[in-house]
Amino acid sequence: RRTIIVLCARFFQDLGYLNAVTAIQNDTNVSLDKIDAADNIDLTTILTEYEDFYEMRFGRKPKLTRKVAGDSDNKKDIDRKCSLPRLPPEGS
């Protein structure tokens, strides 16, 4: 879990979403000052390589997103966790 949080925080920071990065770091106890993505990897590269592999293997691009049908009055409530896991401090 820590790895995906670090990759997402680095992705948001690279795009300039500094408030999002601060919120992620506060909510998860993971700081980019202490742990960061390796020099040769980022979330965009991982996603691109996965899409290429999937297309090579199955002959089509993977479906990673979906449209939400209906308006807010008629759609079903989807029970999804919206909070990030709080990880223990480094070295624990």
PDB file of N, CA and C in Angstrom, residues 2-91:
ATOM      1  N   ARG A   2       1.942   1.186   0.726  1.00  0.00           N
ATOM      2  CA  ARG A   2       2.808   2.364   0.820  1.00  0.00           C
ATOM      3  C   ARG A   2       3.318   2.766  -0.565  1.00  0.00           C
ATOM      4  N   THR A   3       3.655   1.785  -1.392  1.00  0.00           N
ATOM      5  CA  THR A   3       4.197   2.081  -2.717  1.00  0.00           C
ATOM      6  C   THR A   3       3.207   2.844  -3.581  1.00  0.00           C
ATOM      7  N   ILE A   4       1.956   2.399  -3.610  1.00  0.00           N
ATOM      8  CA  ILE A   4       0.963   3.089  -4.443  1.00  0.00           C
ATOM      9  C   ILE A   4       0.673   4.489  -3.916  1.00  0.00           C
ATOM     10  N   ILE A   5       0.704   4.661  -2.601  1.00  0.00           N
ATOM     11  CA  ILE A   5       0.503   5.994  -2.020  1.00  0.00           C
ATOM     12  C   ILE A   5       1.642   6.915  -2.419  1.00  0.00           C
ATOM     13  N   VAL A   6       2.869   6.415  -2.371  1.00  0.00           N
ATOM     14  CA  VAL A   6       4.025   7.223  -2.765  1.00  0.00           C
ATOM     15  C   VAL A   6       3.952   7.576  -4.243  1.00  0.00           C
ATOM     16  N   LEU A   7       3.610   6.599  -5.092  1.00  0.00           N
ATOM     17  CA  LEU A   7       3.506   6.871  -6.529  1.00  0.00           C
ATOM     18  C   LEU A   7       2.414   7.899  -6.832  1.00  0.00           C
ATOM     19  N   CYS A   8       1.276   7.787  -6.157  1.00  0.00           N
ATOM     20  CA  CYS A   8       0.188   8.748  -6.373  1.00  0.00           C
ATOM     21  C   CYS A   8       0.577  10.140  -5.889  1.00  0.00           C
ATOM     22  N   ALA A   9       1.192  10.212  -4.711  1.00  0.00           N
ATOM     23  CA  ALA A   9       1.614  11.512  -4.180  1.00  0.00           C
ATOM     24  C   ALA A   9       2.625  12.161  -5.108  1.00  0.00           C
ATOM     25  N   ARG A  10       3.583  11.388  -5.613  1.00  0.00           N
ATOM     26  CA  ARG A  10       4.580  11.928  -6.551  1.00  0.00           C
ATOM     27  C   ARG A  10       3.900  12.386  -7.840  1.00  0.00           C
ATOM     28  N   PHE A  11       2.932  11.613  -8.341  1.00  0.00           N
ATOM     29  CA  PHE A  11       2.189  11.976  -9.554  1.00  0.00           C
ATOM     30  C   PHE A  11       1.475  13.309  -9.363  1.00  0.00           C
ATOM     31  N   PHE A  12       0.769  13.458  -8.241  1.00  0.00           N
ATOM     32  CA  PHE A  12       0.056  14.713  -7.969  1.00  0.00           C
ATOM     33  C   PHE A  12       1.032  15.875  -7.794  1.00  0.00           C
ATOM     34  N   GLN A  13       2.153  15.644  -7.132  1.00  0.00           N
ATOM     35  CA  GLN A  13       3.121  16.721  -6.937  1.00  0.00           C
ATOM     36  C   GLN A  13       3.704  17.158  -8.274  1.00  0.00           C
ATOM     37  N   ASP A  14       4.005  16.216  -9.143  1.00  0.00           N
ATOM     38  CA  ASP A  14       4.543  16.552 -10.468  1.00  0.00           C
ATOM     39  C   ASP A  14       3.552  17.363 -11.291  1.00  0.00           C
ATOM     40  N   LEU A  15       2.253  17.152 -11.053  1.00  0.00           N
ATOM     41  CA  LEU A  15       1.219  17.913 -11.769  1.00  0.00           C
ATOM     42  C   LEU A  15       0.893  19.239 -11.081  1.00  0.00           C
ATOM     43  N   GLY A  16       1.446  19.461  -9.895  1.00  0.00           N
ATOM     44  CA  GLY A  16       1.243  20.728  -9.200  1.00  0.00           C
ATOM     45  C   GLY A  16       0.098  20.740  -8.206  1.00  0.00           C
ATOM     46  N   TYR A  17      -0.459  19.590  -7.890  1.00  0.00           N
ATOM     47  CA  TYR A  17      -1.551  19.513  -6.915  1.00  0.00           C
ATOM     48  C   TYR A  17      -0.975  19.402  -5.502  1.00  0.00           C
ATOM     49  N   LEU A  18      -0.395  20.489  -5.023  1.00  0.00           N
ATOM     50  CA  LEU A  18       0.322  20.464  -3.748  1.00  0.00           C
ATOM     51  C   LEU A  18      -0.599  20.266  -2.556  1.00  0.00           C
ATOM     52  N   ASN A  19      -1.812  20.800  -2.609  1.00  0.00           N
ATOM     53  CA  ASN A  19      -2.763  20.588  -1.504  1.00  0.00           C
ATOM     54  C   ASN A  19      -3.157  19.113  -1.403  1.00  0.00           C
ATOM     55  N   ALA A  20      -3.296  18.461  -2.537  1.00  0.00           N
ATOM     56  CA  ALA A  20      -3.619  17.033  -2.532  1.00  0.00           C
ATOM     57  C   ALA A  20      -2.471  16.230  -1.934  1.00  0.00           C
ATOM     58  N   VAL A  21      -1.253  16.596  -2.273  1.00  0.00           N
ATOM     59  CA  VAL A  21      -0.081  15.900  -1.734  1.00  0.00           C
ATOM     60  C   VAL A  21      -0.008  16.088  -0.222  1.00  0.00           C
ATOM     61  N   THR A  22      -0.246  17.305   0.241  1.00  0.00           N
ATOM     62  CA  THR A  22      -0.232  17.576   1.677  1.00  0.00           C
ATOM     63  C   THR A  22      -1.299  16.764   2.385  1.00  0.00           C
ATOM     64  N   ALA A  23      -2.488  16.682   1.814  1.00  0.00           N
ATOM     65  CA  ALA A  23      -3.574  15.901   2.422  1.00  0.00           C
ATOM     66  C   ALA A  23      -3.220  14.419   2.460  1.00  0.00           C
ATOM     67  N   ILE A  24      -2.653  13.897   1.381  1.00  0.00           N
ATOM     68  CA  ILE A  24      -2.253  12.485   1.344  1.00  0.00           C
ATOM     69  C   ILE A  24      -1.210  12.211   2.421  1.00  0.00           C
ATOM     70  N   GLN A  25      -0.219  13.083   2.512  1.00  0.00           N
ATOM     71  CA  GLN A  25       0.844  12.887   3.507  1.00  0.00           C
ATOM     72  C   GLN A  25       0.300  12.955   4.928  1.00  0.00           C
ATOM     73  N   ASN A  26      -0.613  13.864   5.184  1.00  0.00           N
ATOM     74  CA  ASN A  26      -1.198  13.982   6.522  1.00  0.00           C
ATOM     75  C   ASN A  26      -2.092  12.793   6.843  1.00  0.00           C
ATOM     76  N   ASP A  27      -2.877  12.342   5.877  1.00  0.00           N
ATOM     77  CA  ASP A  27      -3.829  11.258   6.119  1.00  0.00           C
ATOM     78  C   ASP A  27      -3.159   9.892   6.253  1.00  0.00           C
ATOM     79  N   THR A  28      -2.032   9.705   5.559  1.00  0.00           N
ATOM     80  CA  THR A  28      -1.429   8.371   5.522  1.00  0.00           C
ATOM     81  C   THR A  28      -0.139   8.245   6.325  1.00  0.00           C
ATOM     82  N   ASN A  29       0.389   9.350   6.797  1.00  0.00           N
ATOM     83  CA  ASN A  29       1.649   9.330   7.540  1.00  0.00           C
ATOM     84  C   ASN A  29       2.810   8.902   6.643  1.00  0.00           C
ATOM     85  N   VAL A  30       2.709   9.161   5.345  1.00  0.00           N
ATOM     86  CA  VAL A  30       3.766   8.877   4.381  1.00  0.00           C
ATOM     87  C   VAL A  30       4.223  10.204   3.804  1.00  0.00           C
ATOM     88  N   SER A  31       5.496  10.503   3.935  1.00  0.00           N
ATOM     89  CA  SER A  31       6.032  11.775   3.475  1.00  0.00           C
ATOM     90  C   SER A  31       6.980  11.552   2.309  1.00  0.00           C
ATOM     91  N   LEU A  32       6.872  12.391   1.280  1.00  0.00           N
ATOM     92  CA  LEU A  32       7.793  12.316   0.153  1.00  0.00           C
ATOM     93  C   LEU A  32       9.185  12.793   0.549  1.00  0.00           C
ATOM     94  N   ASP A  33       9.307  13.415   1.720  1.00  0.00           N
ATOM     95  CA  ASP A  33      10.622  13.804   2.223  1.00  0.00           C
ATOM     96  C   ASP A  33      11.398  12.585   2.726  1.00  0.00           C
ATOM     97  N   LYS A  34      10.667  11.538   3.118  1.00  0.00           N
ATOM     98  CA  LYS A  34      11.307  10.343   3.680  1.00  0.00           C
ATOM     99  C   LYS A  34      11.396   9.194   2.678  1.00  0.00           C
ATOM    100  N   ILE A  35      10.417   9.068   1.805  1.00  0.00           N
ATOM    101  CA  ILE A  35      10.395   7.992   0.805  1.00  0.00           C
ATOM    102  C   ILE A  35       9.799   8.560  -0.475  1.00  0.00           C
ATOM    103  N   ASP A  36      10.430   8.230  -1.597  1.00  0.00           N
ATOM    104  CA  ASP A  36       9.976   8.768  -2.877  1.00  0.00           C
ATOM    105  C   ASP A  36      10.072   7.677  -3.939  1.00  0.00           C
ATOM    106  N   ALA A  37       9.451   7.921  -5.074  1.00  0.00           N
ATOM    107  CA  ALA A  37       9.497   6.974  -6.180  1.00  0.00           C
ATOM    108  C   ALA A  37      10.914   6.902  -6.738  1.00  0.00           C
ATOM    109  N   ALA A  38      11.275   5.739  -7.248  1.00  0.00           N
ATOM    110  CA  ALA A  38      12.592   5.570  -7.861  1.00  0.00           C
ATOM    111  C   ALA A  38      12.710   6.485  -9.084  1.00  0.00           C
ATOM    112  N   ASP A  39      13.948   6.789  -9.464  1.00  0.00           N
ATOM    113  CA  ASP A  39      14.191   7.722 -10.563  1.00  0.00           C
ATOM    114  C   ASP A  39      13.618   7.252 -11.891  1.00  0.00           C
ATOM    115  N   ASN A  40      13.564   5.949 -12.107  1.00  0.00           N
ATOM    116  CA  ASN A  40      13.177   5.431 -13.416  1.00  0.00           C
ATOM    117  C   ASN A  40      11.714   4.986 -13.475  1.00  0.00           C
ATOM    118  N   ILE A  41      10.895   5.353 -12.497  1.00  0.00           N
ATOM    119  CA  ILE A  41       9.507   4.871 -12.480  1.00  0.00           C
ATOM    120  C   ILE A  41       8.564   5.993 -12.073  1.00  0.00           C
ATOM    121  N   ASP A  42       7.396   5.979 -12.666  1.00  0.00           N
ATOM    122  CA  ASP A  42       6.317   6.876 -12.264  1.00  0.00           C
ATOM    123  C   ASP A  42       4.985   6.221 -12.633  1.00  0.00           C
ATOM    124  N   LEU A  43       3.914   6.778 -12.129  1.00  0.00           N
ATOM    125  CA  LEU A  43       2.597   6.177 -12.317  1.00  0.00           C
ATOM    126  C   LEU A  43       2.203   6.124 -13.788  1.00  0.00           C
ATOM    127  N   THR A  44       2.556   7.134 -14.559  1.00  0.00           N
ATOM    128  CA  THR A  44       2.229   7.166 -15.985  1.00  0.00           C
ATOM    129  C   THR A  44       2.930   6.027 -16.726  1.00  0.00           C
ATOM    130  N   THR A  45       4.184   5.780 -16.398  1.00  0.00           N
ATOM    131  CA  THR A  45       4.935   4.691 -17.031  1.00  0.00           C
ATOM    132  C   THR A  45       4.309   3.342 -16.704  1.00  0.00           C
ATOM    133  N   ILE A  46       3.951   3.140 -15.442  1.00  0.00           N
ATOM    134  CA  ILE A  46       3.334   1.885 -15.028  1.00  0.00           C
ATOM    135  C   ILE A  46       2.034   1.653 -15.775  1.00  0.00           C
ATOM    136  N   LEU A  47       1.198   2.674 -15.854  1.00  0.00           N
ATOM    137  CA  LEU A  47      -0.084   2.543 -16.539  1.00  0.00           C
ATOM    138  C   LEU A  47       0.106   2.279 -18.029  1.00  0.00           C
ATOM    139  N   THR A  48       1.023   2.983 -18.665  1.00  0.00           N
ATOM    140  CA  THR A  48       1.283   2.794 -20.089  1.00  0.00           C
ATOM    141  C   THR A  48       1.787   1.384 -20.376  1.00  0.00           C
ATOM    142  N   GLU A  49       2.717   0.898 -19.550  1.00  0.00           N
ATOM    143  CA  GLU A  49       3.237  -0.455 -19.755  1.00  0.00           C
ATOM    144  C   GLU A  49       2.157  -1.511 -19.528  1.00  0.00           C
ATOM    145  N   TYR A  50       1.280  -1.295 -18.549  1.00  0.00           N
ATOM    146  CA  TYR A  50       0.176  -2.236 -18.324  1.00  0.00           C
ATOM    147  C   TYR A  50      -0.774  -2.252 -19.523  1.00  0.00           C
ATOM    148  N   GLU A  51      -1.124  -1.062 -20.028  1.00  0.00           N
ATOM    149  CA  GLU A  51      -2.027  -1.004 -21.188  1.00  0.00           C
ATOM    150  C   GLU A  51      -1.410  -1.695 -22.400  1.00  0.00           C
ATOM    151  N   ASP A  52      -0.121  -1.486 -22.625  1.00  0.00           N
ATOM    152  CA  ASP A  52       0.563  -2.134 -23.755  1.00  0.00           C
ATOM    153  C   ASP A  52       0.576  -3.648 -23.601  1.00  0.00           C
ATOM    154  N   PHE A  53       0.884  -4.136 -22.390  1.00  0.00           N
ATOM    155  CA  PHE A  53       0.896  -5.574 -22.136  1.00  0.00           C
ATOM    156  C   PHE A  53      -0.495  -6.177 -22.347  1.00  0.00           C
ATOM    157  N   TYR A  54      -1.515  -5.521 -21.799  1.00  0.00           N
ATOM    158  CA  TYR A  54      -2.887  -6.017 -21.902  1.00  0.00           C
ATOM    159  C   TYR A  54      -3.319  -6.084 -23.368  1.00  0.00           C
ATOM    160  N   GLU A  55      -2.995  -5.035 -24.117  1.00  0.00           N
ATOM    161  CA  GLU A  55      -3.385  -5.009 -25.524  1.00  0.00           C
ATOM    162  C   GLU A  55      -2.644  -6.093 -26.318  1.00  0.00           C
ATOM    163  N   MET A  56      -1.378  -6.315 -25.993  1.00  0.00           N
ATOM    164  CA  MET A  56      -0.618  -7.365 -26.675  1.00  0.00           C
ATOM    165  C   MET A  56      -1.198  -8.745 -26.348  1.00  0.00           C
ATOM    166  N   ARG A  57      -1.577  -8.947 -25.113  1.00  0.00           N
ATOM    167  CA  ARG A  57      -2.060 -10.262 -24.679  1.00  0.00           C
ATOM    168  C   ARG A  57      -3.492 -10.547 -25.131  1.00  0.00           C
ATOM    169  N   PHE A  58      -4.383  -9.548 -25.010  1.00  0.00           N
ATOM    170  CA  PHE A  58      -5.811  -9.775 -25.285  1.00  0.00           C
ATOM    171  C   PHE A  58      -6.315  -9.111 -26.557  1.00  0.00           C
ATOM    172  N   GLY A  59      -5.478  -8.324 -27.235  1.00  0.00           N
ATOM    173  CA  GLY A  59      -5.871  -7.724 -28.503  1.00  0.00           C
ATOM    174  C   GLY A  59      -6.786  -6.521 -28.373  1.00  0.00           C
ATOM    175  N   ARG A  60      -6.890  -5.978 -27.184  1.00  0.00           N
ATOM    176  CA  ARG A  60      -7.702  -4.762 -26.971  1.00  0.00           C
ATOM    177  C   ARG A  60      -7.172  -4.029 -25.752  1.00  0.00           C
ATOM    178  N   LYS A  61      -7.480  -2.742 -25.693  1.00  0.00           N
ATOM    179  CA  LYS A  61      -7.052  -1.933 -24.542  1.00  0.00           C
ATOM    180  C   LYS A  61      -7.884  -2.312 -23.315  1.00  0.00           C
ATOM    181  N   PRO A  62      -7.290  -2.252 -22.140  1.00  0.00           N
ATOM    182  CA  PRO A  62      -8.070  -2.552 -20.928  1.00  0.00           C
ATOM    183  C   PRO A  62      -9.062  -1.436 -20.635  1.00  0.00           C
ATOM    184  N   LYS A  63     -10.169  -1.791 -20.024  1.00  0.00           N
ATOM    185  CA  LYS A  63     -11.162  -0.804 -19.623  1.00  0.00           C
ATOM    186  C   LYS A  63     -10.882  -0.455 -18.162  1.00  0.00           C
ATOM    187  N   LEU A  64     -10.317   0.727 -17.936  1.00  0.00           N
ATOM    188  CA  LEU A  64      -9.892   1.125 -16.605  1.00  0.00           C
ATOM    189  C   LEU A  64     -10.874   2.065 -15.912  1.00  0.00           C
ATOM    190  N   THR A  65     -11.754   2.677 -16.678  1.00  0.00           N
ATOM    191  CA  THR A  65     -12.760   3.576 -16.116  1.00  0.00           C
ATOM    192  C   THR A  65     -14.121   3.199 -16.670  1.00  0.00           C
ATOM    193  N   ARG A  66     -15.143   3.712 -16.034  1.00  0.00           N
ATOM    194  CA  ARG A  66     -16.505   3.467 -16.522  1.00  0.00           C
ATOM    195  C   ARG A  66     -17.350   4.706 -16.282  1.00  0.00           C
ATOM    196  N   LYS A  67     -18.377   4.848 -17.083  1.00  0.00           N
ATOM    197  CA  LYS A  67     -19.318   5.947 -16.906  1.00  0.00           C
ATOM    198  C   LYS A  67     -20.302   5.577 -15.816  1.00  0.00           C
ATOM    199  N   VAL A  68     -20.722   6.579 -15.060  1.00  0.00           N
ATOM    200  CA  VAL A  68     -21.726   6.359 -14.025  1.00  0.00           C
ATOM    201  C   VAL A  68     -23.066   6.745 -14.636  1.00  0.00           C
ATOM    202  N   ALA A  69     -23.993   5.796 -14.656  1.00  0.00           N
ATOM    203  CA  ALA A  69     -25.282   6.014 -15.296  1.00  0.00           C
ATOM    204  C   ALA A  69     -26.256   6.710 -14.359  1.00  0.00           C
ATOM    205  N   GLY A  70     -27.178   7.471 -14.933  1.00  0.00           N
ATOM    206  CA  GLY A  70     -28.267   8.077 -14.165  1.00  0.00           C
ATOM    207  C   GLY A  70     -27.860   9.347 -13.454  1.00  0.00           C
ATOM    208  N   ASP A  71     -28.887  10.056 -12.977  1.00  0.00           N
ATOM    209  CA  ASP A  71     -28.624  11.270 -12.219  1.00  0.00           C
ATOM    210  C   ASP A  71     -28.521  10.928 -10.736  1.00  0.00           C
ATOM    211  N   SER A  72     -28.231  11.918  -9.921  1.00  0.00           N
ATOM    212  CA  SER A  72     -27.963  11.670  -8.503  1.00  0.00           C
ATOM    213  C   SER A  72     -29.202  11.192  -7.743  1.00  0.00           C
ATOM    214  N   ASP A  73     -30.404  11.501  -8.227  1.00  0.00           N
ATOM    215  CA  ASP A  73     -31.620  11.066  -7.532  1.00  0.00           C
ATOM    216  C   ASP A  73     -31.892   9.576  -7.759  1.00  0.00           C
ATOM    217  N   ASN A  74     -31.578   9.077  -8.934  1.00  0.00           N
ATOM    218  CA  ASN A  74     -31.941   7.710  -9.285  1.00  0.00           C
ATOM    219  C   ASN A  74     -30.809   6.698  -9.149  1.00  0.00           C
ATOM    220  N   LYS A  75     -29.584   7.170  -9.057  1.00  0.00           N
ATOM    221  CA  LYS A  75     -28.496   6.189  -9.028  1.00  0.00           C
ATOM    222  C   LYS A  75     -28.370   5.555  -7.652  1.00  0.00           C
ATOM    223  N   LYS A  76     -27.896   4.327  -7.674  1.00  0.00           N
ATOM    224  CA  LYS A  76     -27.723   3.592  -6.428  1.00  0.00           C
ATOM    225  C   LYS A  76     -26.511   4.142  -5.685  1.00  0.00           C
ATOM    226  N   ASP A  77     -26.581   4.145  -4.374  1.00  0.00           N
ATOM    227  CA  ASP A  77     -25.437   4.557  -3.573  1.00  0.00           C
ATOM    228  C   ASP A  77     -24.397   3.449  -3.610  1.00  0.00           C
ATOM    229  N   ILE A  78     -23.211   3.819  -3.988  1.00  0.00           N
ATOM    230  CA  ILE A  78     -22.122   2.857  -4.035  1.00  0.00           C
ATOM    231  C   ILE A  78     -21.335   2.996  -2.742  1.00  0.00           C
ATOM    232  N   ASP A  79     -21.217   1.878  -2.039  1.00  0.00           N
ATOM    233  CA  ASP A  79     -20.504   1.879  -0.771  1.00  0.00           C
ATOM    234  C   ASP A  79     -19.022   1.683  -1.047  1.00  0.00           C
ATOM    235  N   ARG A  80     -18.283   2.776  -1.072  1.00  0.00           N
ATOM    236  CA  ARG A  80     -16.851   2.726  -1.298  1.00  0.00           C
ATOM    237  C   ARG A  80     -16.154   3.456  -0.172  1.00  0.00           C
ATOM    238  N   LYS A  81     -15.015   2.934   0.211  1.00  0.00           N
ATOM    239  CA  LYS A  81     -14.225   3.609   1.228  1.00  0.00           C
ATOM    240  C   LYS A  81     -13.596   4.842   0.601  1.00  0.00           C
ATOM    241  N   CYS A  82     -13.733   5.960   1.265  1.00  0.00           N
ATOM    242  CA  CYS A  82     -13.174   7.203   0.756  1.00  0.00           C
ATOM    243  C   CYS A  82     -11.979   7.660   1.583  1.00  0.00           C
ATOM    244  N   SER A  83     -11.636   6.918   2.601  1.00  0.00           N
ATOM    245  CA  SER A  83     -10.502   7.323   3.430  1.00  0.00           C
ATOM    246  C   SER A  83      -9.268   6.519   3.060  1.00  0.00           C
ATOM    247  N   LEU A  84      -8.122   7.114   3.257  1.00  0.00           N
ATOM    248  CA  LEU A  84      -6.865   6.447   2.981  1.00  0.00           C
ATOM    249  C   LEU A  84      -6.386   5.736   4.231  1.00  0.00           C
ATOM    250  N   PRO A  85      -5.708   4.615   4.077  1.00  0.00           N
ATOM    251  CA  PRO A  85      -5.216   3.904   5.261  1.00  0.00           C
ATOM    252  C   PRO A  85      -4.100   4.691   5.930  1.00  0.00           C
ATOM    253  N   ARG A  86      -4.104   4.705   7.232  1.00  0.00           N
ATOM    254  CA  ARG A  86      -3.043   5.367   7.991  1.00  0.00           C
ATOM    255  C   ARG A  86      -1.941   4.346   8.228  1.00  0.00           C
ATOM    256  N   LEU A  87      -0.784   4.594   7.685  1.00  0.00           N
ATOM    257  CA  LEU A  87       0.334   3.670   7.783  1.00  0.00           C
ATOM    258  C   LEU A  87       1.209   4.036   8.976  1.00  0.00           C
ATOM    259  N   PRO A  88       1.879   3.059   9.560  1.00  0.00           N
ATOM    260  CA  PRO A  88       2.757   3.359  10.688  1.00  0.00           C
ATOM    261  C   PRO A  88       3.954   4.185  10.220  1.00  0.00           C
ATOM    262  N   PRO A  89       4.578   4.942  11.136  1.00  0.00           N
ATOM    263  CA  PRO A  89       5.757   5.738  10.760  1.00  0.00           C
ATOM    264  C   PRO A  89       6.875   4.859  10.227  1.00  0.00           C
ATOM    265  N   GLU A  90       7.771   5.462   9.438  1.00  0.00           N
ATOM    266  CA  GLU A  90       8.915   4.739   8.894  1.00  0.00           C
ATOM    267  C   GLU A  90       9.733   4.137  10.020  1.00  0.00           C
ATOM    268  N   GLY A  91      10.239   2.933   9.793  1.00  0.00           N
ATOM    269  CA  GLY A  91      11.100   2.290  10.766  1.00  0.00           C
ATOM    270  C   GLY A  91      10.368   1.508  11.824  1.00  0.00           C
TER     271      GLY A  91
END
